[in-house]
Amino acid sequence: MIEFNSVTKSFGSQRAIDDITFTCKPGTITGFLGPNGAGKSTSMRVLCGLSRADSGDATIFGRGFAQLENPGREVGVLLDASAQHAGRKGREVLAITALTLGVRPGRVDELLELVGLAGAAEKRVGNYSLGMKQRLGIANALLGDPRALVLDEPANGLDPEGIRWLRGLLREFADAGGTVLLSSHLLKEIDAVADDLVIIAGGKVVSEGTRDELLDGRGTTVKSPDPIGMTRAFESAGIEFRAIDEATWIAESDALSVSRAALDGGVLLTHLDEQGENALEDLFFDLVSDQAAAA
Amino acid sequence: MNAIAEHSSIQPRSFSRTGFAQLVRIELRKSIDTRAGFWLLAATALLTILAAVARAVSGEDAQHAIRPVLEAALIPTNVLLPVVGILLITSEWSQRTALSTFVQVPNRMRVLAAKCAAGVALGFGFYAIAVVMSVLAVAAFGSNVSDQWVFGTELATQFTAYVILGMLMGLALGAAMLASAPAIVTYFAAPAAVVVLASFNALEPVLKWIDPSSMAQPMTEAVMSSEEVAQVLTSAAVWIALPMVIGLWRIGRADID
Ligand SMILES: Nc1ncnc2c1ncn2[C@@H]1O[C@H](COP(=O)(O)OP(=O)(O)OP(=O)(O)O)[C@@H](O)[C@H]1O
Ligand SMILES: [Mg+2]
């Protein structure tokens, strides 16, 4: 359980985050989305006690970060994979963490194996690629066997195989009852894995809820090889629609009604999806441009 | 049961804080497990051995006694070891490891205290190396001068303070500046700057009370006068206590990113 209660933080006169409130529940992955400079990293740094909030507070399992006796055993944190000593070997980074957290040393090798760095453990971190640093950071976060994870853009630099692997790992972690706060500006990544979404822009939470709550009712994506027939079918069924391209539409109706309209019009469909592939992107840009307009 | 979740994540668990001695051990390990740290410590040890032997075999006979040999053997420690102290603190900022260090140990003052304790422990360790090497060098090569083994408790205290004050100055400058290059430059340039300023005769009487080199040569030359002891204390206030207070204040309130 991770909670933000009205957290506000300014740098000089600039408000980086403004009255941020949301909760990450055990057993769920919360996707934390926002454009560059929205305040995602700042929020996470406040949560982890690295920055002091001007007002409000953030807690992990009901306690402030500094109140956790041995924080690494409760919450695994990866804020910036590049923030490691270039002259230290990968295994040594984990060994230091293991000594600090008091976990058995054997876990270092298990984690190196898990993240696929067993072969590179004796290399210095300065010679790691970004993706390898990211994997090391993920191992470092998991080392204390925590029940919460706070990860700032962990998919950054990972290859497609790595991204899929991370997705599986987070799913497994959450399914075992873990709490995950995951930031990204890769909408597809968040879309594929998050149960809950928190969208911030300009330092404010602009939308929050379960993925289904936020994405349902945003229209059904429809594809058909017959644009003229499809347009006619929408019109005769009285369904509002807008074209994305010549073979794709967003219909303001549910899948069943669209399917019936297509059958009545004798039109073939190649795709029908109530949470279309673009639903999150649409929502994101709607909210973010609203925020920009309001600012 | 697998490596991701060793046991059910739902159960509330209680953990104990990492002990202070453990934090000190970790800081000692961090001082040697990087390439820069390893070579700095290795070079200091090697130069200590060389300096002890060189002083014992060359020069005038009067120099082949324990005091001058140990004085020479401690020069590498006095010059290089404080750089290890500086890097113990500043590398957390320059390499940005503070981000994970303070997430693992949120009490920043405990981390800083552990770093200072580790630096002081290194000082004692290298002091011990220098003593052993000096005794061996004098026994093997020293000439039979009258004060060959003369080394009273005053000198022992002064020599110890010489090593530890140098290390503390490094730690304090590192904490105040939180950046390796300016802290190292200040450590080496401060005595020279004072010498230059002291060539203005009017400043001389004041400067000897804040001269960092009053924490160096006078401490290993002979038993100090009480005025010299007082100068060590005032210089330590300026070059250790003051920067350390600034460092505590900066580290305590800094946003880490
Ligand atoms: N140390 C700092 N000093 C001054 N301003 C800062 C600092 N850190 C962040 N900011 C400002 O706070 C705002 C939020 O930045 P933050 O890094 O939290 O954004 P983000 O959502 O993580 O963006 P990104 O997707 O690019 O990582 C930005 O306007 C940024 O310029
Ligand atoms: Mg960020």
Coordinates of C-alpha atoms and ligand atoms in Angstrom, one line a residue:
Chain A
M1 CA 0.0 0.0 0.0
I2 CA 1.4 3.3 -1.1
E3 CA -0.4 6.6 -0.4
F4 CA 0.2 10.1 -1.5
N5 CA -1.8 12.7 0.6
S6 CA -1.9 16.2 -0.9
V7 CA 1.8 16.2 -1.7
T8 CA 3.1 19.6 -2.9
K9 CA 6.7 20.4 -3.8
S10 CA 8.2 23.5 -5.4
F11 CA 11.7 24.2 -6.7
G12 CA 12.2 27.9 -6.2
S13 CA 9.0 29.5 -7.5
Q14 CA 8.2 26.6 -9.8
R15 CA 5.6 24.1 -8.5
A16 CA 6.9 20.7 -9.6
I17 CA 4.0 18.8 -8.0
D18 CA 0.8 20.3 -6.8
D19 CA -1.6 18.5 -4.3
I20 CA -0.9 15.0 -5.5
T21 CA -3.2 12.4 -4.0
F22 CA -3.6 8.8 -4.9
T23 CA -3.3 5.3 -3.6
C24 CA -1.6 2.1 -4.9
K25 CA -3.2 -1.0 -3.6
P26 CA -1.6 -4.4 -2.8
G27 CA -2.1 -6.9 -5.6
T28 CA -2.2 -4.2 -8.3
I29 CA 0.2 -2.5 -10.7
T30 CA -0.4 1.3 -10.8
G31 CA 0.8 2.9 -13.9
F32 CA 2.0 6.5 -13.3
L33 CA 1.8 8.4 -16.6
G34 CA 2.6 11.9 -17.6
P35 CA 4.5 13.9 -20.2
N36 CA 8.1 15.0 -19.6
G37 CA 8.4 17.3 -16.6
A38 CA 5.0 16.4 -15.3
G39 CA 6.4 15.5 -11.9
K40 CA 6.5 11.7 -11.9
S41 CA 10.2 11.5 -10.7
T42 CA 9.7 14.3 -8.2
S43 CA 6.7 12.4 -6.7
M44 CA 8.7 9.3 -6.4
R45 CA 11.7 11.0 -4.8
V46 CA 9.4 12.6 -2.2
L47 CA 7.9 9.2 -1.5
C48 CA 11.4 7.7 -0.9
G49 CA 12.5 10.5 1.4
L50 CA 15.0 11.9 -1.0
S51 CA 13.2 15.2 -1.4
R52 CA 11.2 17.0 1.3
A53 CA 7.6 17.9 0.4
D54 CA 6.5 21.5 1.1
S55 CA 3.3 20.1 2.4
G56 CA 1.4 16.8 2.5
D57 CA 3.0 13.4 3.0
A58 CA 3.5 10.1 1.3
T59 CA 3.5 6.8 3.1
I60 CA 4.3 3.1 2.5
F61 CA 2.3 0.6 4.4
G62 CA 1.1 3.5 6.5
R63 CA 4.5 4.8 7.5
G64 CA 6.7 7.5 6.1
F65 CA 9.8 6.2 4.3
A66 CA 12.2 7.3 7.1
Q67 CA 10.1 5.4 9.7
L68 CA 10.7 2.1 7.9
E69 CA 13.3 0.2 10.0
N70 CA 14.9 -1.4 7.0
P71 CA 13.2 0.1 4.0
G72 CA 14.9 -2.1 1.4
R73 CA 13.1 -5.1 2.9
E74 CA 9.7 -3.4 2.5
V75 CA 10.0 -1.5 -0.7
G76 CA 12.3 -2.0 -3.7
V77 CA 13.2 1.2 -5.3
L78 CA 14.7 2.0 -8.7
L79 CA 14.7 5.7 -9.5
D80 CA 17.6 6.0 -11.9
A81 CA 19.5 3.0 -13.3
S82 CA 22.4 5.2 -14.3
A83 CA 23.0 6.3 -10.7
Q84 CA 25.6 3.7 -10.0
H85 CA 29.4 3.9 -9.4
A86 CA 31.0 3.4 -12.9
G87 CA 34.0 1.7 -11.3
R88 CA 32.1 -0.9 -9.3
K89 CA 31.4 -4.4 -10.6
G90 CA 27.8 -5.4 -11.1
R91 CA 27.9 -8.2 -8.5
E92 CA 29.6 -5.8 -6.0
V93 CA 26.7 -3.3 -6.3
L94 CA 24.3 -6.1 -5.3
A95 CA 26.7 -7.4 -2.6
I96 CA 26.7 -4.0 -0.9
T97 CA 22.9 -3.9 -0.9
A98 CA 22.8 -7.4 0.5
L99 CA 25.1 -6.4 3.4
T100 CA 23.0 -3.3 4.0
L101 CA 19.7 -5.1 4.0
G102 CA 21.0 -8.1 5.9
V103 CA 19.8 -10.7 3.3
R104 CA 21.7 -13.9 2.8
P105 CA 24.6 -13.5 0.3
G106 CA 23.3 -16.3 -2.0
R107 CA 20.5 -14.1 -3.0
V108 CA 22.9 -12.0 -5.0
D109 CA 23.6 -14.8 -7.5
E110 CA 19.9 -15.7 -7.7
L111 CA 19.0 -12.2 -8.6
L112 CA 21.8 -11.9 -11.1
E113 CA 20.5 -15.1 -12.7
L114 CA 16.9 -13.8 -12.6
V115 CA 17.7 -10.5 -14.4
G116 CA 20.0 -12.2 -16.9
L117 CA 23.3 -10.6 -15.8
A118 CA 25.0 -13.7 -14.4
G119 CA 27.5 -13.5 -17.3
A120 CA 28.2 -9.8 -16.8
A121 CA 28.4 -9.8 -13.0
E122 CA 32.2 -9.3 -13.0
K123 CA 32.0 -6.3 -15.4
R124 CA 32.2 -2.8 -14.1
V125 CA 28.9 -0.9 -14.3
G126 CA 30.6 1.8 -16.4
N127 CA 30.8 -0.8 -19.1
Y128 CA 27.2 -1.8 -18.9
S129 CA 24.6 -0.8 -21.6
L130 CA 21.6 1.2 -20.4
G131 CA 19.5 -2.0 -20.5
M132 CA 22.0 -3.9 -18.4
K133 CA 22.0 -1.0 -15.8
Q134 CA 18.3 -1.2 -15.8
R135 CA 18.4 -5.0 -15.1
L136 CA 20.9 -4.4 -12.4
G137 CA 18.7 -1.8 -10.8
I138 CA 15.7 -4.2 -11.0
A139 CA 17.8 -6.9 -9.3
N140 CA 18.9 -4.3 -6.6
A141 CA 15.2 -3.4 -6.0
L142 CA 14.2 -7.0 -5.6
L143 CA 17.1 -8.1 -3.5
G144 CA 15.4 -7.3 -0.1
D145 CA 12.4 -9.4 -1.1
P146 CA 10.1 -6.4 -0.6
R147 CA 6.3 -6.3 -0.9
A148 CA 6.2 -3.1 -2.8
L149 CA 8.1 -1.8 -5.8
V150 CA 8.6 1.8 -6.9
L151 CA 10.1 1.9 -10.4
D152 CA 10.8 5.1 -12.4
E153 CA 10.8 4.2 -16.1
P154 CA 12.3 0.8 -15.7
A155 CA 11.5 -0.2 -19.3
N156 CA 13.8 2.6 -20.6
G157 CA 16.6 0.9 -22.5
L158 CA 15.3 -2.6 -22.2
D159 CA 15.0 -4.6 -25.5
P160 CA 11.7 -6.0 -26.5
E161 CA 12.5 -9.3 -24.9
G162 CA 13.4 -7.5 -21.7
I163 CA 10.3 -5.4 -21.7
R164 CA 8.1 -8.6 -22.0
W165 CA 10.2 -10.2 -19.2
L166 CA 9.7 -7.2 -17.0
R167 CA 6.0 -7.2 -17.6
G168 CA 5.8 -10.9 -16.6
L169 CA 7.9 -10.2 -13.5
L170 CA 5.7 -7.3 -12.3
R171 CA 2.5 -9.3 -13.0
E172 CA 3.9 -12.2 -10.9
F173 CA 4.9 -9.8 -8.1
A174 CA 1.5 -8.1 -8.0
D175 CA -0.3 -11.4 -8.2
A176 CA 1.6 -12.6 -5.1
G177 CA 0.1 -9.6 -3.3
G178 CA 2.7 -7.0 -4.0
T179 CA 2.1 -3.3 -4.6
V180 CA 3.7 -1.8 -7.7
L181 CA 4.1 1.9 -8.6
L182 CA 5.5 2.1 -12.2
S183 CA 6.1 5.3 -14.1
S184 CA 6.6 5.5 -17.8
H185 CA 5.9 7.7 -20.7
L186 CA 5.7 4.7 -23.0
L187 CA 1.9 4.5 -23.1
K188 CA 1.9 1.0 -24.8
E189 CA 4.0 -0.3 -21.9
I190 CA 1.7 0.9 -19.2
D191 CA -1.3 -0.2 -21.2
A192 CA 0.0 -3.7 -21.4
V193 CA 0.6 -4.1 -17.7
A194 CA -1.2 -1.6 -15.4
D195 CA -4.3 -2.4 -13.5
D196 CA -4.8 1.1 -12.2
L197 CA -3.8 4.4 -13.9
V198 CA -2.7 7.7 -12.5
I199 CA -2.2 10.4 -15.1
I200 CA -0.4 13.6 -14.1
A201 CA 0.3 16.7 -16.1
G202 CA 1.8 20.0 -15.0
G203 CA 2.3 18.6 -11.5
K204 CA -1.4 17.7 -11.0
V205 CA -3.3 14.4 -11.1
V206 CA -5.6 14.8 -14.0
S207 CA -7.1 11.4 -14.0
E208 CA -7.1 8.3 -11.8
G209 CA -8.9 5.0 -11.7
T210 CA -8.8 1.4 -12.8
R211 CA -7.6 0.9 -16.4
D212 CA -11.1 -0.4 -17.4
E213 CA -12.9 2.6 -15.7
L214 CA -10.8 5.1 -17.6
L215 CA -10.7 3.3 -21.0
D216 CA -14.2 1.9 -21.2
G217 CA -16.8 4.0 -22.9
R218 CA -14.2 5.9 -24.9
G219 CA -15.6 4.3 -28.1
T220 CA -15.2 1.1 -30.0
T221 CA -12.4 0.8 -32.5
V222 CA -13.7 -0.6 -35.8
K223 CA -11.9 -1.8 -38.9
S224 CA -13.4 -2.8 -42.2
P225 CA -12.1 -3.1 -45.8
D226 CA -15.3 -1.5 -47.0
P227 CA -15.3 2.3 -46.1
I228 CA -18.4 3.2 -48.1
G229 CA -20.5 0.3 -46.7
M230 CA -19.2 0.9 -43.2
T231 CA -20.1 4.6 -43.2
R232 CA -23.6 3.7 -44.5
A233 CA -24.0 1.0 -41.8
F234 CA -23.1 3.5 -39.1
E235 CA -25.5 6.1 -40.4
S236 CA -28.5 3.7 -40.8
A237 CA -27.9 2.4 -37.3
G238 CA -27.7 5.9 -35.9
I239 CA -24.2 5.4 -34.5
E240 CA -21.9 8.4 -34.0
F241 CA -18.5 7.8 -35.4
R242 CA -15.2 9.4 -36.5
A243 CA -12.6 8.2 -39.0
I244 CA -9.0 7.5 -37.9
D245 CA -8.0 6.5 -41.4
E246 CA -9.8 5.2 -44.4
A247 CA -10.3 1.7 -42.9
T248 CA -10.5 2.6 -39.2
W249 CA -13.2 4.3 -37.1
I250 CA -14.0 5.1 -33.5
A251 CA -17.7 4.4 -33.0
E252 CA -19.5 5.9 -30.0
S253 CA -21.2 2.7 -29.2
D254 CA -20.5 -0.8 -27.8
A255 CA -19.1 -3.7 -29.8
L256 CA -22.4 -5.6 -30.0
S257 CA -24.3 -2.6 -31.6
V258 CA -21.5 -2.0 -34.1
S259 CA -21.4 -5.7 -35.0
R260 CA -25.2 -5.7 -35.5
A261 CA -25.0 -2.6 -37.7
A262 CA -22.3 -4.2 -39.8
L263 CA -24.4 -7.4 -40.2
D264 CA -27.5 -5.4 -41.1
G265 CA -25.4 -3.4 -43.7
G266 CA -23.8 -6.5 -45.1
V267 CA -20.3 -5.2 -44.3
L268 CA -17.3 -7.3 -43.3
L269 CA -15.4 -6.3 -40.1
T270 CA -11.7 -7.1 -39.6
H271 CA -11.4 -5.6 -36.1
L272 CA -13.7 -4.7 -33.2
D273 CA -12.4 -3.6 -29.8
E274 CA -14.1 -1.7 -27.0
Q275 CA -10.8 -0.6 -25.6
G276 CA -9.1 0.1 -28.8
E277 CA -5.4 0.1 -29.3
N278 CA -5.5 3.9 -29.2
A279 CA -7.8 4.3 -26.3
L280 CA -5.1 5.1 -23.7
E281 CA -3.3 7.4 -26.2
D282 CA -6.6 9.2 -26.9
L283 CA -7.3 9.6 -23.2
F284 CA -3.8 10.7 -22.5
F285 CA -3.7 13.4 -25.1
D286 CA -7.2 14.6 -24.2
L287 CA -6.2 15.1 -20.6
V288 CA -2.8 16.4 -21.2
S289 CA -4.0 19.0 -23.8
D290 CA -6.8 20.0 -21.4
Q291 CA -4.2 20.6 -18.8
A292 CA -2.0 22.6 -21.2
A293 CA -5.0 24.7 -22.2
A294 CA -5.9 25.4 -18.5
A295 CA -2.3 26.4 -17.7
Chain B
M1 CA 8.9 -19.9 -3.9
N2 CA 11.2 -18.2 -6.3
A3 CA 13.6 -15.3 -6.5
I4 CA 11.0 -12.7 -7.1
A5 CA 9.0 -13.3 -4.0
E6 CA 10.5 -15.6 -1.4
H7 CA 7.5 -15.6 0.8
S8 CA 4.0 -14.2 0.6
S9 CA 4.1 -10.5 0.1
I10 CA 1.0 -9.8 2.1
Q11 CA 2.1 -10.7 5.6
P12 CA 3.3 -7.7 7.6
R13 CA 6.9 -8.2 8.6
S14 CA 9.2 -6.5 11.0
F15 CA 12.8 -5.8 10.4
S16 CA 15.6 -4.4 12.4
R17 CA 17.7 -1.4 11.5
T18 CA 21.1 -2.1 10.0
G19 CA 23.6 -1.9 12.9
F20 CA 26.2 1.0 13.0
A21 CA 29.2 -1.4 12.9
Q22 CA 27.7 -3.0 9.8
L23 CA 27.4 0.4 8.1
V24 CA 31.0 1.1 8.9
R25 CA 32.1 -2.2 7.4
I26 CA 30.1 -1.4 4.3
E27 CA 31.7 2.0 4.0
L28 CA 35.2 0.4 4.4
R29 CA 34.3 -2.0 1.6
K30 CA 33.0 0.8 -0.6
S31 CA 36.3 2.6 -0.2
I32 CA 38.2 -0.2 -1.8
D33 CA 35.8 -1.9 -4.2
T34 CA 36.1 0.6 -7.0
R35 CA 39.1 0.9 -9.3
A36 CA 40.0 4.4 -8.0
G37 CA 39.6 3.5 -4.4
F38 CA 41.6 0.3 -4.8
W39 CA 44.6 2.0 -6.5
L40 CA 44.6 4.9 -4.1
L41 CA 44.8 2.5 -1.1
A42 CA 47.3 0.3 -2.8
A43 CA 49.5 3.2 -3.7
T44 CA 49.4 4.6 -0.1
A45 CA 50.5 1.2 1.3
L46 CA 53.2 0.8 -1.3
L47 CA 54.6 4.3 -0.7
T48 CA 54.5 3.9 3.0
I49 CA 56.8 0.9 2.7
L50 CA 59.1 2.7 0.3
A51 CA 59.2 5.9 2.4
A52 CA 60.1 3.9 5.6
V53 CA 62.9 2.0 3.8
A54 CA 64.2 5.0 2.0
R55 CA 64.5 7.1 5.1
A56 CA 66.2 4.3 7.1
V57 CA 68.9 3.6 4.5
S58 CA 69.7 7.0 3.1
G59 CA 70.7 10.4 4.5
E60 CA 72.4 11.2 7.8
D61 CA 72.8 8.7 10.6
A62 CA 70.6 10.8 12.9
Q63 CA 67.7 10.2 10.5
H64 CA 67.9 6.5 11.0
A65 CA 65.9 6.4 14.2
I66 CA 62.3 5.5 14.8
R67 CA 60.9 9.1 14.9
P68 CA 62.2 10.4 11.6
V69 CA 61.6 7.0 9.9
L70 CA 57.9 6.9 11.1
E71 CA 57.6 10.6 10.1
A72 CA 58.6 9.7 6.6
A73 CA 56.5 6.6 6.5
L74 CA 53.4 8.6 7.4
I75 CA 53.7 11.2 4.7
P76 CA 51.9 9.1 2.0
T77 CA 49.1 8.4 4.6
N78 CA 48.9 12.1 5.4
V79 CA 48.8 13.1 1.8
L80 CA 46.8 10.4 0.0
L81 CA 44.5 8.9 2.7
P82 CA 42.4 12.1 3.1
V83 CA 41.6 11.8 -0.6
V84 CA 40.0 8.4 0.2
G85 CA 38.1 10.2 2.9
I86 CA 37.0 12.9 0.5
L87 CA 35.9 10.3 -2.1
L88 CA 34.0 8.3 0.5
I89 CA 31.6 11.2 0.7
T90 CA 31.8 13.0 -2.6
S91 CA 31.5 9.9 -4.8
E92 CA 28.0 9.4 -3.5
W93 CA 27.2 12.7 -5.3
S94 CA 29.5 12.6 -8.3
Q95 CA 28.6 9.0 -9.1
R96 CA 25.0 9.6 -7.8
T97 CA 25.0 6.5 -5.6
A98 CA 23.5 8.7 -2.9
L99 CA 20.2 7.8 -4.6
S100 CA 20.4 4.2 -3.6
T101 CA 22.4 4.7 -0.4
F102 CA 19.8 6.9 1.2
V103 CA 17.0 4.8 0.0
Q104 CA 18.5 1.9 1.9
V105 CA 19.5 4.0 4.9
P106 CA 17.2 7.0 5.1
N107 CA 18.9 8.5 8.2
R108 CA 21.6 10.5 6.4
M109 CA 23.4 11.4 9.6
R110 CA 24.0 7.7 10.3
V111 CA 25.5 7.2 6.9
L112 CA 27.7 10.3 7.3
A113 CA 28.8 9.1 10.8
A114 CA 29.6 5.6 9.3
K115 CA 31.7 7.2 6.6
C116 CA 33.7 9.3 9.2
A117 CA 34.2 6.2 11.3
A118 CA 35.4 4.3 8.3
G119 CA 37.8 7.0 7.4
V120 CA 39.2 7.1 10.9
A121 CA 39.5 3.3 10.9
L122 CA 41.5 3.6 7.7
G123 CA 43.7 6.2 9.3
F124 CA 44.4 3.8 12.2
G125 CA 45.0 0.9 9.8
F126 CA 47.6 2.8 7.8
Y127 CA 49.1 4.2 10.9
A128 CA 49.6 0.6 12.0
I129 CA 51.2 -0.4 8.7
A130 CA 53.5 2.6 8.9
V131 CA 54.6 1.7 12.5
V132 CA 55.3 -1.9 11.6
M133 CA 57.2 -0.9 8.5
S134 CA 59.2 1.7 10.4
V135 CA 60.1 -0.7 13.2
L136 CA 61.2 -3.3 10.6
A137 CA 63.2 -0.7 8.6
V138 CA 65.0 0.8 11.6
A139 CA 65.8 -2.7 13.0
A140 CA 67.1 -3.9 9.6
F141 CA 68.9 -0.8 8.3
G142 CA 69.0 1.8 11.1
S143 CA 72.3 3.0 12.5
N144 CA 73.0 2.7 16.2
V145 CA 72.3 6.3 17.2
S146 CA 71.5 7.1 20.8
D147 CA 67.8 7.9 20.3
Q148 CA 67.2 5.1 17.8
W149 CA 64.1 3.8 19.7
V150 CA 63.1 6.9 21.6
F151 CA 59.4 7.5 21.1
G152 CA 57.4 8.8 24.1
T153 CA 53.7 9.0 24.7
E154 CA 53.6 12.7 23.6
L155 CA 55.0 11.8 20.3
A156 CA 52.8 8.8 19.9
T157 CA 49.8 11.0 20.6
Q158 CA 50.9 13.7 18.2
F159 CA 51.6 11.2 15.4
T160 CA 48.2 9.7 15.9
A161 CA 46.5 13.1 15.8
Y162 CA 48.5 14.0 12.7
V163 CA 47.0 11.1 10.8
I164 CA 43.5 11.4 12.1
L165 CA 43.2 15.2 11.8
G166 CA 44.3 14.9 8.1
M167 CA 41.6 12.3 7.5
L168 CA 39.0 14.4 9.3
M169 CA 39.9 17.4 7.2
G170 CA 39.4 15.4 4.1
L171 CA 36.0 14.1 5.3
A172 CA 34.9 17.6 6.3
L173 CA 35.9 19.2 3.0
G174 CA 34.2 16.4 1.1
A175 CA 31.0 16.9 3.2
A176 CA 31.0 20.7 2.8
M177 CA 31.6 20.7 -1.0
L178 CA 29.9 17.4 -2.1
A179 CA 32.1 17.4 -5.2
S180 CA 35.4 15.6 -5.5
A181 CA 37.5 18.1 -7.5
P182 CA 37.0 21.2 -5.4
A183 CA 37.4 19.3 -2.2
I184 CA 40.7 17.7 -3.3
V185 CA 42.0 21.0 -4.7
T186 CA 41.1 22.7 -1.4
Y187 CA 42.8 20.0 0.6
F188 CA 46.1 20.5 -1.3
A189 CA 45.9 24.2 -2.0
A190 CA 44.8 25.5 1.4
P191 CA 48.3 25.3 3.0
A192 CA 49.9 26.9 0.0
A193 CA 47.3 29.7 0.0
V194 CA 48.0 30.4 3.6
V195 CA 51.8 30.6 2.9
V196 CA 51.2 33.0 0.1
L197 CA 48.9 35.2 2.2
A198 CA 51.4 35.1 5.1
S199 CA 53.9 36.9 2.9
F200 CA 51.9 40.0 3.7
N201 CA 53.6 40.6 7.0
A202 CA 50.5 42.1 8.6
L203 CA 48.5 38.9 8.1
E204 CA 51.2 36.6 9.4
P205 CA 50.3 36.7 13.1
V206 CA 46.7 35.8 12.4
L207 CA 47.3 33.2 9.7
K208 CA 49.4 30.9 11.8
W209 CA 46.3 30.3 13.9
I210 CA 44.3 29.1 10.9
D211 CA 47.2 27.4 8.9
P212 CA 46.3 23.8 8.1
S213 CA 50.0 22.9 8.0
S214 CA 50.1 23.5 11.7
M215 CA 48.3 20.2 11.8
A216 CA 51.2 18.7 9.8
Q217 CA 55.0 19.2 10.2
P218 CA 55.1 20.5 13.8
M219 CA 53.2 17.4 15.0
T220 CA 55.9 15.0 13.8
E221 CA 59.0 17.1 14.3
A222 CA 59.3 17.2 18.1
V223 CA 57.1 17.4 21.2
M224 CA 55.0 20.5 20.7
S225 CA 54.8 23.7 22.8
S226 CA 51.5 24.6 24.2
E227 CA 51.2 27.4 21.7
E228 CA 51.7 25.0 18.9
V229 CA 49.0 22.7 20.4
A230 CA 46.6 25.7 20.5
Q231 CA 47.3 26.5 16.9
V232 CA 46.5 22.9 16.0
L233 CA 43.1 23.3 17.8
T234 CA 42.2 26.6 16.1
S235 CA 43.2 25.3 12.7
A236 CA 41.2 22.2 13.3
A237 CA 38.2 24.4 14.1
V238 CA 38.6 26.2 10.8
W239 CA 39.4 23.3 8.6
I240 CA 37.5 20.5 10.2
A241 CA 34.7 21.7 12.5
L242 CA 33.5 24.5 10.3
P243 CA 33.3 22.5 7.0
M244 CA 31.8 19.6 8.8
V245 CA 29.0 21.7 10.2
I246 CA 28.4 23.1 6.7
G247 CA 28.4 19.5 5.4
L248 CA 26.0 18.3 8.0
W249 CA 23.6 21.1 7.1
R250 CA 23.9 20.6 3.4
I251 CA 23.6 16.8 3.5
G252 CA 20.7 17.0 5.9
R253 CA 18.5 19.2 3.7
A254 CA 19.7 18.4 0.2
D255 CA 17.3 17.0 -2.4
I256 CA 18.9 13.9 -3.8
D257 CA 18.6 13.4 -7.5
Ligands
LIG1 N1 16.3 19.4 -8.7 C1 15.4 20.2 -9.4 N2 15.6 21.5 -9.4 C2 14.7 22.3 -10.1 N3 13.7 21.9 -10.7 C3 13.4 20.6 -10.8 C4 14.3 19.6 -10.1 N4 13.8 18.4 -10.3 C5 12.7 18.5 -11.0 N5 12.5 19.8 -11.3 C6 11.3 20.3 -12.1 O1 10.2 19.7 -11.6 C7 9.3 19.4 -12.7 C8 9.0 17.9 -12.6 O2 10.1 17.2 -13.0 P1 10.1 15.6 -12.9 O3 11.6 15.2 -13.1 O4 9.5 15.1 -11.7 O5 9.3 15.2 -14.2 P2 9.0 13.7 -14.8 O6 7.5 13.6 -14.8 O7 9.8 12.7 -14.1 O8 9.5 13.9 -16.3 P3 10.3 12.8 -17.3 O9 9.2 12.0 -17.9 O10 11.0 13.7 -18.2 O11 11.1 12.0 -16.4 C9 10.0 19.8 -14.0 O12 9.5 21.0 -14.4 C10 11.4 20.0 -13.6 O13 12.1 21.0 -14.3
MG2 MG 11.3 11.4 -14.6

